[in-house]
């Protein structure tokens, strides 16, 4: 059995998405795939007899080249690839949060977030300046 959840802006707040995925695992919903075009998360529902679900730690990775290479160190520390599509991959670790010593790199993800933030800021600044231009020209014409 599976459950589909629509999350349109999941890739803008990565840490919140990772925490949400971890919370979903405590309810027995384990990530199966993400339909990136429709922004739908597909979960596999596992039912246990005593309702004791394991908490899974998720990390979202972004790779500029689209080549995803799981390092031996990550594999040795319990990280497994749950989902990979294009430049995105999601790694999961079933170990306790305190036992996890190694985490995937966030450099490409931070660069992507920074680029999006500055692009939106630049567009808003251009919109603001362009909205002031007619007022400046109209006041000059009226004088």
CSV table of N, CA and C in Angstrom, one decimal:
chain,number,residue,atom,x,y,z
A,1,UNK,N,0.8,-1.2,0.0
A,1,UNK,CA,0.0,0.0,0.0
A,1,UNK,C,0.9,1.2,0.0
A,2,UNK,N,0.4,2.3,-0.7
A,2,UNK,CA,1.2,3.5,-0.7
A,2,UNK,C,0.4,4.7,-0.4
A,3,UNK,N,1.1,5.8,-0.1
A,3,UNK,CA,0.4,7.1,0.2
A,3,UNK,C,1.2,8.2,-0.6
A,4,UNK,N,0.4,9.0,-1.2
A,4,UNK,CA,1.0,10.1,-2.0
A,4,UNK,C,0.7,11.5,-1.3
A,5,UNK,N,1.8,12.3,-1.2
A,5,UNK,CA,1.7,13.6,-0.5
A,5,UNK,C,2.2,14.6,-1.4
A,6,UNK,N,1.5,15.7,-1.6
A,6,UNK,CA,1.9,16.8,-2.5
A,6,UNK,C,2.6,17.9,-1.7
A,7,UNK,N,3.8,18.2,-2.0
A,7,UNK,CA,4.6,19.2,-1.3
A,7,UNK,C,5.3,20.1,-2.4
A,8,UNK,N,4.6,21.2,-2.8
A,8,UNK,CA,5.1,22.0,-3.9
A,8,UNK,C,6.5,22.7,-3.7
A,9,UNK,N,6.8,23.1,-2.6
A,9,UNK,CA,8.1,23.9,-2.4
A,9,UNK,C,9.1,23.1,-1.5
A,10,UNK,N,9.1,21.8,-1.6
A,10,UNK,CA,10.0,20.9,-0.8
A,10,UNK,C,11.5,21.3,-1.0
A,11,UNK,N,11.8,21.7,-2.2
A,11,UNK,CA,13.3,21.9,-2.5
A,11,UNK,C,13.7,23.3,-2.1
A,12,UNK,N,12.9,24.1,-1.6
A,12,UNK,CA,13.3,25.4,-1.1
A,12,UNK,C,13.7,25.4,0.4
A,13,UNK,N,13.1,24.5,1.1
A,13,UNK,CA,13.4,24.4,2.6
A,13,UNK,C,13.8,22.9,2.8
A,14,UNK,N,15.1,22.6,2.5
A,14,UNK,CA,15.6,21.3,2.6
A,14,UNK,C,15.5,20.7,4.0
A,15,UNK,N,15.9,21.5,5.0
A,15,UNK,CA,16.0,21.0,6.3
A,15,UNK,C,14.6,20.6,6.9
A,16,UNK,N,13.6,21.5,6.6
A,16,UNK,CA,12.3,21.2,7.0
A,16,UNK,C,11.8,19.9,6.3
A,17,UNK,N,12.1,19.7,5.0
A,17,UNK,CA,11.7,18.5,4.3
A,17,UNK,C,12.3,17.3,4.9
A,18,UNK,N,13.6,17.4,5.3
A,18,UNK,CA,14.3,16.2,5.9
A,18,UNK,C,13.6,15.9,7.2
A,19,UNK,N,13.3,16.9,8.0
A,19,UNK,CA,12.7,16.6,9.3
A,19,UNK,C,11.3,16.0,9.1
A,20,UNK,N,10.6,16.5,8.1
A,20,UNK,CA,9.2,16.0,7.8
A,20,UNK,C,9.3,14.5,7.3
A,21,UNK,N,10.3,14.2,6.5
A,21,UNK,CA,10.5,12.8,6.1
A,21,UNK,C,10.8,11.9,7.3
A,22,UNK,N,11.6,12.4,8.2
A,22,UNK,CA,12.0,11.6,9.4
A,22,UNK,C,10.7,11.4,10.3
A,23,UNK,N,9.9,12.4,10.4
A,23,UNK,CA,8.6,12.3,11.2
A,23,UNK,C,7.7,11.3,10.5
A,24,UNK,N,7.6,11.4,9.2
A,24,UNK,CA,6.7,10.4,8.5
A,24,UNK,C,7.2,9.0,8.8
A,25,UNK,N,8.5,8.7,8.9
A,25,UNK,CA,9.0,7.4,9.1
A,25,UNK,C,8.6,6.9,10.5
A,26,UNK,N,8.4,7.8,11.5
A,26,UNK,CA,7.9,7.4,12.8
A,26,UNK,C,6.5,6.9,12.8
A,27,UNK,N,5.7,7.3,11.8
A,27,UNK,CA,4.3,6.9,11.6
A,27,UNK,C,4.2,5.7,10.7
A,28,UNK,N,5.3,5.1,10.2
A,28,UNK,CA,5.3,4.0,9.4
A,28,UNK,C,5.3,4.2,7.9
A,29,UNK,N,5.5,5.5,7.5
A,29,UNK,CA,5.6,5.9,6.1
A,29,UNK,C,7.0,6.0,5.7
A,30,UNK,N,7.5,5.1,4.7
A,30,UNK,CA,8.8,5.1,4.3
A,30,UNK,C,8.9,5.6,2.9
A,31,UNK,N,9.8,6.6,2.6
A,31,UNK,CA,9.9,7.2,1.3
A,31,UNK,C,10.2,6.1,0.2
A,32,UNK,N,9.5,6.1,-0.9
A,32,UNK,CA,9.7,5.2,-2.0
A,32,UNK,C,10.2,6.0,-3.2
A,33,UNK,N,9.6,7.1,-3.5
A,33,UNK,CA,10.1,7.9,-4.6
A,33,UNK,C,9.5,9.3,-4.5
A,34,UNK,N,10.0,10.2,-5.4
A,34,UNK,CA,9.5,11.6,-5.5
A,34,UNK,C,9.2,11.8,-7.0
A,35,UNK,N,8.0,12.2,-7.3
A,35,UNK,CA,7.7,12.5,-8.7
A,35,UNK,C,8.0,14.0,-8.8
A,36,UNK,N,9.2,14.3,-9.3
A,36,UNK,CA,9.7,15.7,-9.3
A,36,UNK,C,8.8,16.6,-10.2
A,37,UNK,N,8.2,16.1,-11.2
A,37,UNK,CA,7.4,17.0,-12.1
A,37,UNK,C,6.2,17.5,-11.4
A,38,UNK,N,5.5,16.6,-10.6
A,38,UNK,CA,4.3,16.9,-9.9
A,38,UNK,C,4.5,17.3,-8.4
A,39,UNK,N,5.7,17.1,-7.9
A,39,UNK,CA,6.1,17.4,-6.5
A,39,UNK,C,5.3,16.5,-5.6
A,40,UNK,N,5.2,15.3,-5.9
A,40,UNK,CA,4.4,14.3,-5.1
A,40,UNK,C,5.4,13.3,-4.5
A,41,UNK,N,5.3,13.2,-3.2
A,41,UNK,CA,6.1,12.2,-2.5
A,41,UNK,C,5.3,10.9,-2.4
A,42,UNK,N,5.9,9.8,-2.7
A,42,UNK,CA,5.2,8.5,-2.7
A,42,UNK,C,5.9,7.7,-1.5
A,43,UNK,N,5.0,7.3,-0.6
A,43,UNK,CA,5.5,6.6,0.6
A,43,UNK,C,4.9,5.2,0.6
A,44,UNK,N,5.7,4.2,1.1
A,44,UNK,CA,5.3,2.9,1.3
A,44,UNK,C,4.9,2.7,2.7
A,45,UNK,N,3.7,2.2,2.9
A,45,UNK,CA,3.2,2.1,4.3
A,45,UNK,C,3.5,0.7,4.8
A,46,UNK,N,4.2,0.7,6.0
A,46,UNK,CA,4.6,-0.6,6.6
A,46,UNK,C,3.8,-0.7,7.9
A,47,UNK,N,3.2,-1.8,8.2
A,47,UNK,CA,2.4,-1.9,9.4
A,47,UNK,C,3.1,-3.0,10.3
A,48,UNK,N,3.3,-2.6,11.5
A,48,UNK,CA,3.9,-3.5,12.5
A,48,UNK,C,2.9,-3.9,13.5
A,49,UNK,N,3.1,-5.0,14.2
A,49,UNK,CA,2.1,-5.4,15.1
A,49,UNK,C,2.0,-4.5,16.4
A,50,UNK,N,3.2,-4.1,16.9
A,50,UNK,CA,3.2,-3.3,18.1
A,50,UNK,C,3.3,-1.8,17.9
A,51,UNK,N,3.1,-1.4,16.6
A,51,UNK,CA,3.1,0.1,16.3
A,51,UNK,C,4.5,0.7,16.7
A,52,UNK,N,5.5,0.0,16.6
A,52,UNK,CA,6.9,0.5,16.9
A,52,UNK,C,7.6,0.7,15.6
A,53,UNK,N,7.6,1.9,15.1
A,53,UNK,CA,8.3,2.2,13.8
A,53,UNK,C,9.6,2.8,14.1
A,54,UNK,N,10.6,2.5,13.2
A,54,UNK,CA,11.9,3.0,13.4
A,54,UNK,C,12.0,4.4,12.8
A,55,UNK,N,12.8,5.2,13.5
A,55,UNK,CA,13.0,6.6,13.0
A,55,UNK,C,14.2,6.5,12.0
A,56,UNK,N,13.9,7.0,10.8
A,56,UNK,CA,15.0,7.0,9.8
A,56,UNK,C,15.4,8.5,9.5
A,57,UNK,N,16.7,8.7,9.5
A,57,UNK,CA,17.2,10.0,9.2
A,57,UNK,C,17.4,10.1,7.7
A,58,UNK,N,16.9,11.2,7.1
A,58,UNK,CA,17.0,11.4,5.7
A,58,UNK,C,17.9,12.6,5.4
A,59,UNK,N,18.7,12.6,4.4
A,59,UNK,CA,19.5,13.7,3.9
A,59,UNK,C,19.3,13.9,2.4
A,60,UNK,N,19.0,15.1,2.0
A,60,UNK,CA,18.7,15.4,0.6
A,60,UNK,C,20.0,16.0,0.0
A,61,UNK,N,20.4,15.4,-1.1
A,61,UNK,CA,21.7,15.8,-1.8
A,61,UNK,C,21.3,16.4,-3.2
A,62,UNK,N,22.1,17.4,-3.6
A,62,UNK,CA,22.0,17.9,-4.9
A,62,UNK,C,23.3,17.9,-5.6
A,63,UNK,N,23.4,17.4,-6.8
A,63,UNK,CA,24.7,17.3,-7.5
A,63,UNK,C,24.6,18.1,-8.8
A,64,UNK,N,25.5,19.0,-9.1
A,64,UNK,CA,25.4,19.8,-10.3
A,64,UNK,C,25.5,19.0,-11.5
A,65,UNK,N,26.4,18.0,-11.5
A,65,UNK,CA,26.7,17.2,-12.7
A,65,UNK,C,25.6,16.1,-12.9
A,66,UNK,N,24.8,15.8,-11.9
A,66,UNK,CA,23.9,14.7,-12.1
A,66,UNK,C,24.5,13.4,-11.8
A,67,UNK,N,25.8,13.3,-11.6
A,67,UNK,CA,26.4,12.0,-11.3
A,67,UNK,C,26.5,11.9,-9.8
A,68,UNK,N,25.8,10.8,-9.3
A,68,UNK,CA,25.7,10.6,-7.9
A,68,UNK,C,26.6,9.4,-7.5
A,69,UNK,N,27.6,9.7,-6.7
A,69,UNK,CA,28.5,8.7,-6.2
A,69,UNK,C,28.4,8.6,-4.7
A,70,UNK,N,27.9,7.5,-4.2
A,70,UNK,CA,27.9,7.3,-2.7
A,70,UNK,C,29.3,6.9,-2.3
A,71,UNK,N,29.9,7.7,-1.4
A,71,UNK,CA,31.2,7.3,-1.0
A,71,UNK,C,31.2,6.1,-0.1
A,72,UNK,N,32.3,5.4,0.0
A,72,UNK,CA,32.4,4.2,0.8
A,72,UNK,C,32.3,4.6,2.3
A,73,UNK,N,32.7,5.8,2.7
A,73,UNK,CA,32.6,6.2,4.1
A,73,UNK,C,31.1,6.3,4.5
A,74,UNK,N,30.3,6.9,3.6
A,74,UNK,CA,28.9,7.1,3.8
A,74,UNK,C,28.2,5.7,3.9
A,75,UNK,N,28.5,4.8,3.0
A,75,UNK,CA,28.0,3.5,3.0
A,75,UNK,C,28.3,2.7,4.3
A,76,UNK,N,29.6,2.9,4.7
A,76,UNK,CA,30.1,2.2,5.9
A,76,UNK,C,29.3,2.7,7.2
A,77,UNK,N,28.9,4.0,7.2
A,77,UNK,CA,28.2,4.6,8.3
A,77,UNK,C,26.7,4.4,8.2
A,78,UNK,N,26.2,3.6,7.3
A,78,UNK,CA,24.8,3.3,7.3
A,78,UNK,C,23.9,4.1,6.3
A,79,UNK,N,24.5,4.9,5.5
A,79,UNK,CA,23.7,5.7,4.5
A,79,UNK,C,23.4,4.9,3.3
A,80,UNK,N,22.2,4.8,2.9
A,80,UNK,CA,21.8,4.1,1.7
A,80,UNK,C,21.0,5.1,0.8
A,81,UNK,N,21.1,4.9,-0.5
A,81,UNK,CA,20.3,5.7,-1.4
A,81,UNK,C,18.9,5.2,-1.5
A,82,UNK,N,17.9,6.1,-1.2
A,82,UNK,CA,16.5,5.7,-1.2
A,82,UNK,C,15.9,6.1,-2.6
A,83,UNK,N,16.3,7.3,-3.1
A,83,UNK,CA,15.7,7.8,-4.3
A,83,UNK,C,16.8,8.6,-5.0
A,84,UNK,N,16.9,8.5,-6.3
A,84,UNK,CA,17.8,9.2,-7.2
A,84,UNK,C,17.1,9.5,-8.5
A,85,UNK,N,17.1,10.8,-8.8
A,85,UNK,CA,16.5,11.2,-10.1
A,85,UNK,C,17.2,12.5,-10.5
A,86,UNK,N,17.8,12.5,-11.7
A,86,UNK,CA,18.5,13.7,-12.2
A,86,UNK,C,19.6,14.1,-11.3
A,87,UNK,N,19.5,15.4,-10.8
A,87,UNK,CA,20.5,15.9,-9.9
A,87,UNK,C,20.2,15.7,-8.4
A,88,UNK,N,19.1,15.1,-8.1
A,88,UNK,CA,18.6,15.0,-6.7
A,88,UNK,C,18.8,13.5,-6.3
A,89,UNK,N,19.2,13.4,-5.0
A,89,UNK,CA,19.3,12.1,-4.4
A,89,UNK,C,18.9,12.2,-2.9
A,90,UNK,N,18.3,11.2,-2.4
A,90,UNK,CA,17.9,11.2,-1.0
A,90,UNK,C,18.5,10.0,-0.4
A,91,UNK,N,19.3,10.2,0.7
A,91,UNK,CA,20.0,9.1,1.4
A,91,UNK,C,19.2,8.9,2.8
A,92,UNK,N,19.2,7.7,3.2
A,92,UNK,CA,18.5,7.3,4.5
A,92,UNK,C,19.5,6.6,5.3
A,93,UNK,N,19.3,6.8,6.7
A,93,UNK,CA,20.1,6.1,7.6
A,93,UNK,C,19.2,5.6,8.8
A,94,UNK,N,19.3,4.3,9.1
A,94,UNK,CA,18.4,3.7,10.1
A,94,UNK,C,19.0,3.8,11.5
A,95,UNK,N,20.3,4.2,11.6
A,95,UNK,CA,20.9,4.3,12.9
A,95,UNK,C,20.3,5.4,13.7
A,96,UNK,N,20.6,5.3,15.0
A,96,UNK,CA,20.1,6.4,15.9
A,96,UNK,C,20.8,7.7,15.6
A,97,UNK,N,20.2,8.8,15.8
A,97,UNK,CA,20.7,10.1,15.4
A,97,UNK,C,22.1,10.4,16.1
A,98,UNK,N,22.2,9.9,17.3
A,98,UNK,CA,23.5,10.1,18.1
A,98,UNK,C,24.6,9.3,17.5
A,99,UNK,N,24.3,8.2,16.9
A,99,UNK,CA,25.3,7.3,16.4
A,99,UNK,C,25.9,7.7,15.0
A,100,UNK,N,25.2,8.6,14.3
A,100,UNK,CA,25.6,9.0,13.0
A,100,UNK,C,26.7,10.0,13.1
A,101,UNK,N,27.9,9.7,12.6
A,101,UNK,CA,29.0,10.6,12.7
A,101,UNK,C,29.3,11.3,11.4
A,102,UNK,N,29.0,10.7,10.3
A,102,UNK,CA,29.3,11.2,8.9
A,102,UNK,C,28.0,11.6,8.2
A,103,UNK,N,28.0,12.7,7.6
A,103,UNK,CA,26.8,13.2,6.8
A,103,UNK,C,27.3,13.6,5.4
A,104,UNK,N,26.3,13.5,4.5
A,104,UNK,CA,26.7,13.9,3.1
A,104,UNK,C,27.0,15.4,3.0
A,105,UNK,N,27.8,15.7,2.0
A,105,UNK,CA,28.1,17.1,1.8
A,105,UNK,C,26.9,18.0,1.4
A,106,UNK,N,26.9,19.2,1.9
A,106,UNK,CA,25.8,20.1,1.5
A,106,UNK,C,26.3,21.3,0.7
A,107,UNK,N,27.5,21.3,0.2
A,107,UNK,CA,28.1,22.4,-0.5
A,107,UNK,C,27.3,22.7,-1.8
A,108,UNK,N,27.0,21.8,-2.6
A,108,UNK,CA,26.2,22.0,-3.9
A,108,UNK,C,24.8,22.5,-3.5
A,109,UNK,N,24.2,21.9,-2.5
A,109,UNK,CA,22.9,22.3,-2.1
A,109,UNK,C,22.8,23.8,-1.6
A,110,UNK,N,23.8,24.2,-0.8
A,110,UNK,CA,23.9,25.5,-0.3
A,110,UNK,C,24.2,26.5,-1.4
A,111,UNK,N,25.0,26.2,-2.4
A,111,UNK,CA,25.3,27.0,-3.5
A,111,UNK,C,24.0,27.2,-4.3
A,112,UNK,N,23.2,26.2,-4.5
A,112,UNK,CA,22.0,26.3,-5.3
A,112,UNK,C,21.0,27.2,-4.5
A,113,UNK,N,20.9,27.0,-3.2
A,113,UNK,CA,19.9,27.8,-2.4
A,113,UNK,C,20.4,29.3,-2.4
A,114,UNK,N,21.7,29.5,-2.4
A,114,UNK,CA,22.2,30.9,-2.4
A,114,UNK,C,21.9,31.5,-3.7
A,115,UNK,N,22.0,30.8,-4.8
A,115,UNK,CA,21.7,31.3,-6.2
A,115,UNK,C,20.3,31.7,-6.3
A,116,UNK,N,19.4,30.8,-5.8
A,116,UNK,CA,17.9,31.1,-5.9
A,116,UNK,C,17.6,32.3,-5.1
A,117,UNK,N,18.2,32.4,-3.9
A,117,UNK,CA,17.9,33.5,-3.0
A,117,UNK,C,18.3,34.9,-3.6
A,118,UNK,N,19.5,34.9,-4.2
A,118,UNK,CA,20.0,36.1,-4.8
A,118,UNK,C,19.2,36.4,-6.1
A,119,UNK,N,18.8,35.4,-6.8
A,119,UNK,CA,18.0,35.7,-8.1
A,119,UNK,C,16.7,36.3,-7.7
A,120,UNK,N,16.0,35.8,-6.7
A,120,UNK,CA,14.7,36.3,-6.3
A,120,UNK,C,14.9,37.7,-5.8
A,121,UNK,N,16.0,38.0,-5.0
A,121,UNK,CA,16.3,39.3,-4.5
A,121,UNK,C,16.5,40.3,-5.7
A,122,UNK,N,17.3,39.9,-6.7
A,122,UNK,CA,17.5,40.7,-7.8
A,122,UNK,C,16.3,41.0,-8.6
A,123,UNK,N,15.4,40.0,-8.8
A,123,UNK,CA,14.2,40.3,-9.5
A,123,UNK,C,13.2,41.2,-8.7
A,124,UNK,N,13.2,41.1,-7.4
A,124,UNK,CA,12.4,42.0,-6.6
A,124,UNK,C,12.9,43.4,-6.7
A,125,UNK,N,14.3,43.6,-6.6
A,125,UNK,CA,14.9,44.9,-6.7
A,125,UNK,C,14.6,45.5,-8.1
A,126,UNK,N,14.7,44.7,-9.1
A,126,UNK,CA,14.4,45.3,-10.5
A,126,UNK,C,12.9,45.7,-10.6
A,127,UNK,N,12.0,44.9,-10.0
A,127,UNK,CA,10.6,45.2,-10.1
A,127,UNK,C,10.4,46.5,-9.3
A,128,UNK,N,11.0,46.7,-8.1
A,128,UNK,CA,10.8,47.9,-7.3
A,128,UNK,C,11.3,49.1,-8.1
A,129,UNK,N,12.5,49.0,-8.7
A,129,UNK,CA,13.1,50.2,-9.5
A,129,UNK,C,12.2,50.5,-10.7
A,130,UNK,N,11.7,49.5,-11.4
A,130,UNK,CA,10.9,49.7,-12.5
A,130,UNK,C,9.5,50.3,-12.2
A,131,UNK,N,9.0,50.0,-11.0
A,131,UNK,CA,7.8,50.5,-10.6
A,131,UNK,C,7.9,52.0,-10.2
A,132,UNK,N,9.1,52.4,-9.8
A,132,UNK,CA,9.4,53.8,-9.4
A,132,UNK,C,9.6,54.7,-10.7
A,133,UNK,N,10.1,54.1,-11.7
A,133,UNK,CA,10.5,54.9,-12.9
A,133,UNK,C,9.3,55.7,-13.5
A,134,UNK,N,8.1,55.2,-13.6
A,134,UNK,CA,7.0,56.0,-14.1
A,134,UNK,C,6.7,57.3,-13.3
A,135,UNK,N,6.9,57.1,-11.9
A,135,UNK,CA,6.6,58.2,-11.0
A,135,UNK,C,7.7,59.3,-11.2
A,136,UNK,N,8.9,58.9,-11.4
A,136,UNK,CA,10.0,59.9,-11.6
A,136,UNK,C,9.8,60.6,-12.9
A,137,UNK,N,9.5,59.9,-14.0
A,137,UNK,CA,9.3,60.6,-15.3
A,137,UNK,C,8.1,61.5,-15.3
A,138,UNK,N,7.0,61.1,-14.6
A,138,UNK,CA,5.8,61.9,-14.6
A,138,UNK,C,6.0,63.2,-13.8
A,139,UNK,N,6.8,63.1,-12.7
A,139,UNK,CA,7.0,64.3,-12.0
A,139,UNK,C,7.9,65.3,-12.7
A,140,UNK,N,8.8,64.8,-13.6
A,140,UNK,CA,9.6,65.7,-14.4
A,140,UNK,C,8.8,66.3,-15.5
A,141,UNK,N,7.9,65.6,-16.0
A,141,UNK,CA,7.0,66.2,-17.1
A,141,UNK,C,6.0,67.2,-16.6
A,142,UNK,N,5.6,67.1,-15.3
A,142,UNK,CA,4.6,68.0,-14.8
A,142,UNK,C,5.3,69.3,-14.3
A,143,UNK,N,6.6,69.3,-14.1
A,143,UNK,CA,7.3,70.5,-13.6
A,143,UNK,C,7.6,71.5,-14.7
